[in-house]
Amino acid sequence: MVKTADELALMRVSGRLLAQVFEMLDGLTLAGMSTLAINDRVEHFITHDLSARPASKGQYGFAYVLNSSINQVVCHGVPSADDVVRDGDIVNLDITLEKNGFIADSSKTYMVGEVAPGARRLVRVAQEAMWKGIRQVRPGARLGDVGAAIEKHAKANGYSVVRDYCGHGIGREMHEEPNVLHFGRPGTGAVLREGMTFTIEPMINQGRHKVSTGEDGWTVVTDDGKLSAQFEHTVAVTNSGVEVLTLRADEKLG
């Protein structure tokens, strides 16, 4: 779980490249694009412009470079030429990238065009919840501190936290130890140590936390049909706190 200084240096490279992917997406007009067209644009950018590898493609038999999760889709949405992003949608794009043998993982929920106030509020709170969790990261803290901070913020705003999926350690493999729950109790769970790298990626639901998987075996949706939003960063525990390896140019720590 703990990376060496040289390994962390390589993970920073992957993280910076992945941040550039989202900065490219920020400049696109998503309304009217199919999720497959977005996928293809991202694949070309990663492979051609960044000379990197889209780590999700081929992982667990998945054929695409990203997950595209629109409105009530919680996660693992499969890109399709038939799924067109429309004005008023919220869409989470979850992307992984590998360079020099190390993987970075990040996601962002985009608000497309004129988004209803309720959806806009959900997206804002989901992003805030992620940062609440990130700010708990430091040597000696516990993973339960991260989950508790996220859950507290979501519940205070009338939302629920998906429990079926969690963050994870990351490095040479996309999914490493430890599991990073987005709910829990302070002072519980694994103790954080300098050099640990993992993702924090809460999925926040407008309604109940229950979800189900579609017939394609991938697409996860809210049971009650209400909206879901997610944000994700890959982070490293430093000697004094946390470093966000996938931080984008328009962001600052929390």
Coordinates of C-alpha atoms in Angstrom, one line a residue:
M1 CA 0.0 0.0 0.0
V2 CA 2.9 2.4 0.6
K3 CA 4.8 3.8 -2.4
T4 CA 8.4 4.8 -2.5
A5 CA 9.5 8.3 -3.4
D6 CA 10.3 7.1 -7.0
E7 CA 6.9 5.4 -7.3
L8 CA 5.1 8.5 -6.1
A9 CA 7.0 10.6 -8.7
L10 CA 5.7 8.3 -11.4
M11 CA 2.2 8.5 -10.0
R12 CA 2.4 12.3 -10.1
V13 CA 3.1 12.1 -13.9
S14 CA 0.0 9.9 -14.4
G15 CA -2.1 12.1 -12.3
R16 CA -1.1 15.3 -14.1
L17 CA -1.8 13.6 -17.5
L18 CA -5.3 12.5 -16.3
A19 CA -6.0 16.1 -15.1
Q20 CA -5.2 17.2 -18.7
V21 CA -7.9 14.9 -20.0
F22 CA -10.6 16.6 -17.8
E23 CA -9.3 20.0 -18.8
M24 CA -9.8 19.0 -22.4
L25 CA -13.3 17.8 -21.7
D26 CA -14.1 21.1 -19.9
G27 CA -13.6 22.8 -23.3
L28 CA -16.1 20.6 -25.1
T29 CA -19.8 21.2 -25.6
L30 CA -21.2 17.9 -24.4
A31 CA -24.8 18.6 -25.3
G32 CA -25.6 16.7 -28.5
M33 CA -22.6 14.3 -28.2
S34 CA -23.2 10.6 -27.7
T35 CA -21.4 9.0 -24.9
L36 CA -19.5 6.9 -27.4
A37 CA -18.3 10.0 -29.2
I38 CA -17.0 11.4 -25.9
N39 CA -15.3 8.0 -25.2
D40 CA -13.6 8.1 -28.6
R41 CA -12.5 11.7 -28.1
V42 CA -10.9 10.8 -24.8
E43 CA -9.2 7.7 -26.2
H44 CA -7.6 9.7 -29.0
F45 CA -6.5 12.4 -26.5
I46 CA -4.9 9.9 -24.1
T47 CA -3.2 7.8 -26.7
H48 CA -2.3 10.4 -29.3
D49 CA -1.8 13.7 -27.4
L50 CA -0.6 12.3 -24.1
S51 CA 1.2 9.1 -25.3
A52 CA -0.4 7.2 -22.5
R53 CA -2.7 4.2 -22.0
P54 CA -6.4 4.3 -21.1
A55 CA -6.3 1.8 -18.2
S56 CA -10.0 1.0 -18.2
K57 CA -10.0 -0.4 -21.7
G58 CA -9.9 -4.2 -21.4
Q59 CA -10.0 -4.2 -17.6
Y60 CA -12.4 -6.9 -16.4
G61 CA -13.5 -7.2 -20.0
F62 CA -14.7 -3.6 -20.3
A63 CA -14.4 -2.4 -23.9
Y64 CA -14.2 1.4 -23.4
V65 CA -11.9 4.0 -21.9
L66 CA -14.4 5.6 -19.6
N67 CA -17.7 5.2 -17.7
S68 CA -20.4 7.6 -18.7
S69 CA -23.2 7.8 -16.1
I70 CA -26.1 10.1 -16.8
N71 CA -28.7 11.3 -14.3
Q72 CA -30.0 8.3 -12.4
V73 CA -27.0 6.2 -13.4
V74 CA -24.8 5.9 -10.4
C75 CA -21.7 4.4 -12.0
H76 CA -20.3 2.1 -14.6
G77 CA -22.4 3.6 -17.4
V78 CA -21.3 2.1 -20.8
P79 CA -20.6 4.4 -23.7
S80 CA -23.1 4.1 -26.5
A81 CA -23.9 5.8 -29.8
D82 CA -27.5 5.7 -28.7
D83 CA -27.0 7.6 -25.5
V84 CA -26.9 11.3 -26.4
V85 CA -26.1 13.9 -23.7
R86 CA -28.9 16.5 -23.6
D87 CA -29.3 20.0 -22.2
G88 CA -30.3 19.7 -18.5
D89 CA -28.4 16.4 -17.9
I90 CA -25.8 15.7 -15.3
V91 CA -23.2 13.2 -16.5
N92 CA -20.3 11.7 -14.6
L93 CA -17.3 10.8 -16.7
D94 CA -14.9 8.4 -14.8
I95 CA -11.5 7.9 -16.5
T96 CA -8.3 6.0 -15.7
L97 CA -4.9 6.5 -17.3
E98 CA -1.7 4.6 -17.1
K99 CA 1.8 6.0 -17.8
N100 CA 5.2 4.4 -16.9
G101 CA 3.4 1.5 -15.2
F102 CA 1.3 3.5 -12.8
I103 CA -2.4 4.3 -12.9
A104 CA -4.4 7.4 -11.9
D105 CA -8.2 7.5 -11.5
S106 CA -10.5 10.5 -11.4
S107 CA -14.1 11.5 -12.2
K108 CA -16.2 14.6 -12.6
T109 CA -19.9 15.2 -12.9
Y110 CA -20.7 17.7 -15.6
M111 CA -23.8 19.9 -15.6
V112 CA -24.9 20.2 -19.2
G113 CA -26.6 23.4 -20.2
E114 CA -29.6 24.6 -18.1
V115 CA -29.6 22.2 -15.2
A116 CA -32.5 22.2 -12.7
P117 CA -31.7 23.7 -9.3
G118 CA -32.2 20.4 -7.5
A119 CA -29.7 18.6 -9.7
R120 CA -27.3 21.5 -9.5
R121 CA -27.4 21.4 -5.7
L122 CA -26.8 17.6 -5.7
V123 CA -23.7 18.0 -7.9
R124 CA -22.4 20.8 -5.6
V125 CA -22.9 18.7 -2.5
A126 CA -21.3 15.6 -4.0
Q127 CA -18.2 17.6 -4.9
E128 CA -18.1 19.2 -1.4
A129 CA -18.4 15.7 0.2
M130 CA -15.4 14.5 -1.8
W131 CA -13.3 17.4 -0.5
K132 CA -14.6 16.9 3.1
G133 CA -13.1 13.4 2.8
I134 CA -9.9 14.5 1.2
R135 CA -9.3 17.0 4.0
Q136 CA -9.2 14.2 6.6
V137 CA -6.2 12.6 5.0
R138 CA -2.9 12.8 6.9
P139 CA -0.5 10.4 8.6
G140 CA -2.1 8.9 11.7
A141 CA -5.7 9.5 10.6
R142 CA -8.0 6.6 10.0
L143 CA -10.0 5.6 7.0
G144 CA -13.1 5.9 9.1
D145 CA -12.4 9.6 9.4
V146 CA -12.7 10.0 5.7
G147 CA -15.9 8.1 5.3
A148 CA -17.5 9.7 8.3
A149 CA -16.8 13.2 7.0
I150 CA -18.3 12.4 3.6
E151 CA -21.4 10.8 5.1
K152 CA -22.0 13.6 7.6
H153 CA -22.0 16.2 4.8
A154 CA -24.3 14.2 2.5
K155 CA -26.8 13.5 5.3
A156 CA -26.8 17.1 6.5
N157 CA -27.9 18.1 3.0
G158 CA -30.7 15.4 2.8
Y159 CA -28.8 13.0 0.6
S160 CA -27.6 9.4 0.9
V161 CA -24.2 7.8 0.3
V162 CA -24.0 4.7 -2.0
R163 CA -22.6 1.8 0.1
D164 CA -22.2 -0.8 -2.6
Y165 CA -19.1 0.8 -4.2
C166 CA -16.1 2.5 -2.6
G167 CA -12.7 4.0 -3.2
H168 CA -9.6 1.9 -3.4
G169 CA -5.9 1.8 -3.3
I170 CA -4.2 2.4 -6.6
G171 CA -0.7 2.2 -8.2
R172 CA 0.6 -0.4 -10.5
E173 CA -2.9 -2.0 -10.4
M174 CA -6.2 -0.1 -10.7
H175 CA -7.6 -1.7 -7.6
E176 CA -5.3 -2.3 -4.7
E177 CA -5.7 -2.3 -0.9
P178 CA -7.2 -0.6 1.0
N179 CA -10.9 -0.3 0.3
V180 CA -12.0 3.3 1.1
L181 CA -15.6 3.4 2.3
H182 CA -17.5 6.7 2.0
F183 CA -19.4 6.2 5.3
G184 CA -18.4 5.1 8.7
R185 CA -17.3 6.2 12.2
P186 CA -14.3 8.5 13.1
G187 CA -11.4 6.7 14.7
T188 CA -12.0 3.4 13.0
G189 CA -10.4 1.6 10.0
A190 CA -6.9 1.4 8.8
V191 CA -4.3 4.0 10.0
L192 CA -3.0 6.2 7.2
R193 CA 0.7 6.2 6.6
E194 CA 2.9 8.5 4.4
G195 CA 3.2 7.1 0.9
M196 CA -0.2 5.4 0.8
T197 CA -2.1 6.2 -2.4
F198 CA -5.9 5.7 -3.0
T199 CA -9.0 7.1 -4.5
I200 CA -11.8 9.0 -2.8
E201 CA -14.9 8.8 -4.9
P202 CA -18.2 9.2 -3.1
M203 CA -21.5 8.6 -5.0
I204 CA -24.2 10.7 -3.6
N205 CA -27.9 10.0 -4.2
Q206 CA -30.8 12.4 -4.2
G207 CA -33.0 9.7 -2.7
R208 CA -32.2 6.3 -1.0
H209 CA -28.8 4.7 -1.2
K210 CA -30.0 1.5 -2.7
V211 CA -28.8 0.7 -6.2
S212 CA -29.2 -2.1 -8.8
T213 CA -27.2 -3.3 -11.8
G214 CA -28.8 -3.4 -15.3
E215 CA -29.0 -6.3 -17.7
D216 CA -25.7 -5.3 -19.4
G217 CA -24.0 -6.4 -16.2
W218 CA -22.3 -2.9 -15.8
T219 CA -24.7 0.0 -15.6
V220 CA -25.6 0.8 -11.9
V221 CA -28.8 2.9 -11.3
T222 CA -30.6 4.3 -8.3
D223 CA -33.4 2.0 -7.2
D224 CA -35.8 4.9 -6.8
G225 CA -35.0 6.6 -10.1
K226 CA -33.6 9.7 -8.5
L227 CA -30.4 11.4 -9.5
S228 CA -26.9 10.5 -8.4
A229 CA -23.6 12.5 -8.7
Q230 CA -20.0 11.6 -8.1
F231 CA -16.6 13.2 -7.9
E232 CA -13.2 11.4 -7.6
H233 CA -9.6 12.1 -7.1
T234 CA -6.5 10.0 -6.6
V235 CA -4.6 11.1 -3.5
A236 CA -1.3 10.4 -1.7
V237 CA -0.7 10.7 2.0
T238 CA 2.3 13.0 2.6
N239 CA 4.4 13.6 5.7
S240 CA 2.1 16.5 6.7
G241 CA -1.2 15.9 5.0
V242 CA -2.5 15.0 1.5
E243 CA -1.5 15.6 -2.1
V244 CA -4.2 15.3 -4.8
L245 CA -2.4 13.7 -7.6
T246 CA -5.2 14.3 -10.2
L247 CA -5.8 17.9 -9.2
R248 CA -6.9 20.0 -12.2
A249 CA -5.7 23.5 -13.1
D250 CA -9.1 25.1 -12.1
E251 CA -9.1 23.4 -8.6
K252 CA -7.4 24.0 -5.3
L253 CA -7.4 21.7 -2.3
G254 CA -10.9 21.7 -0.9

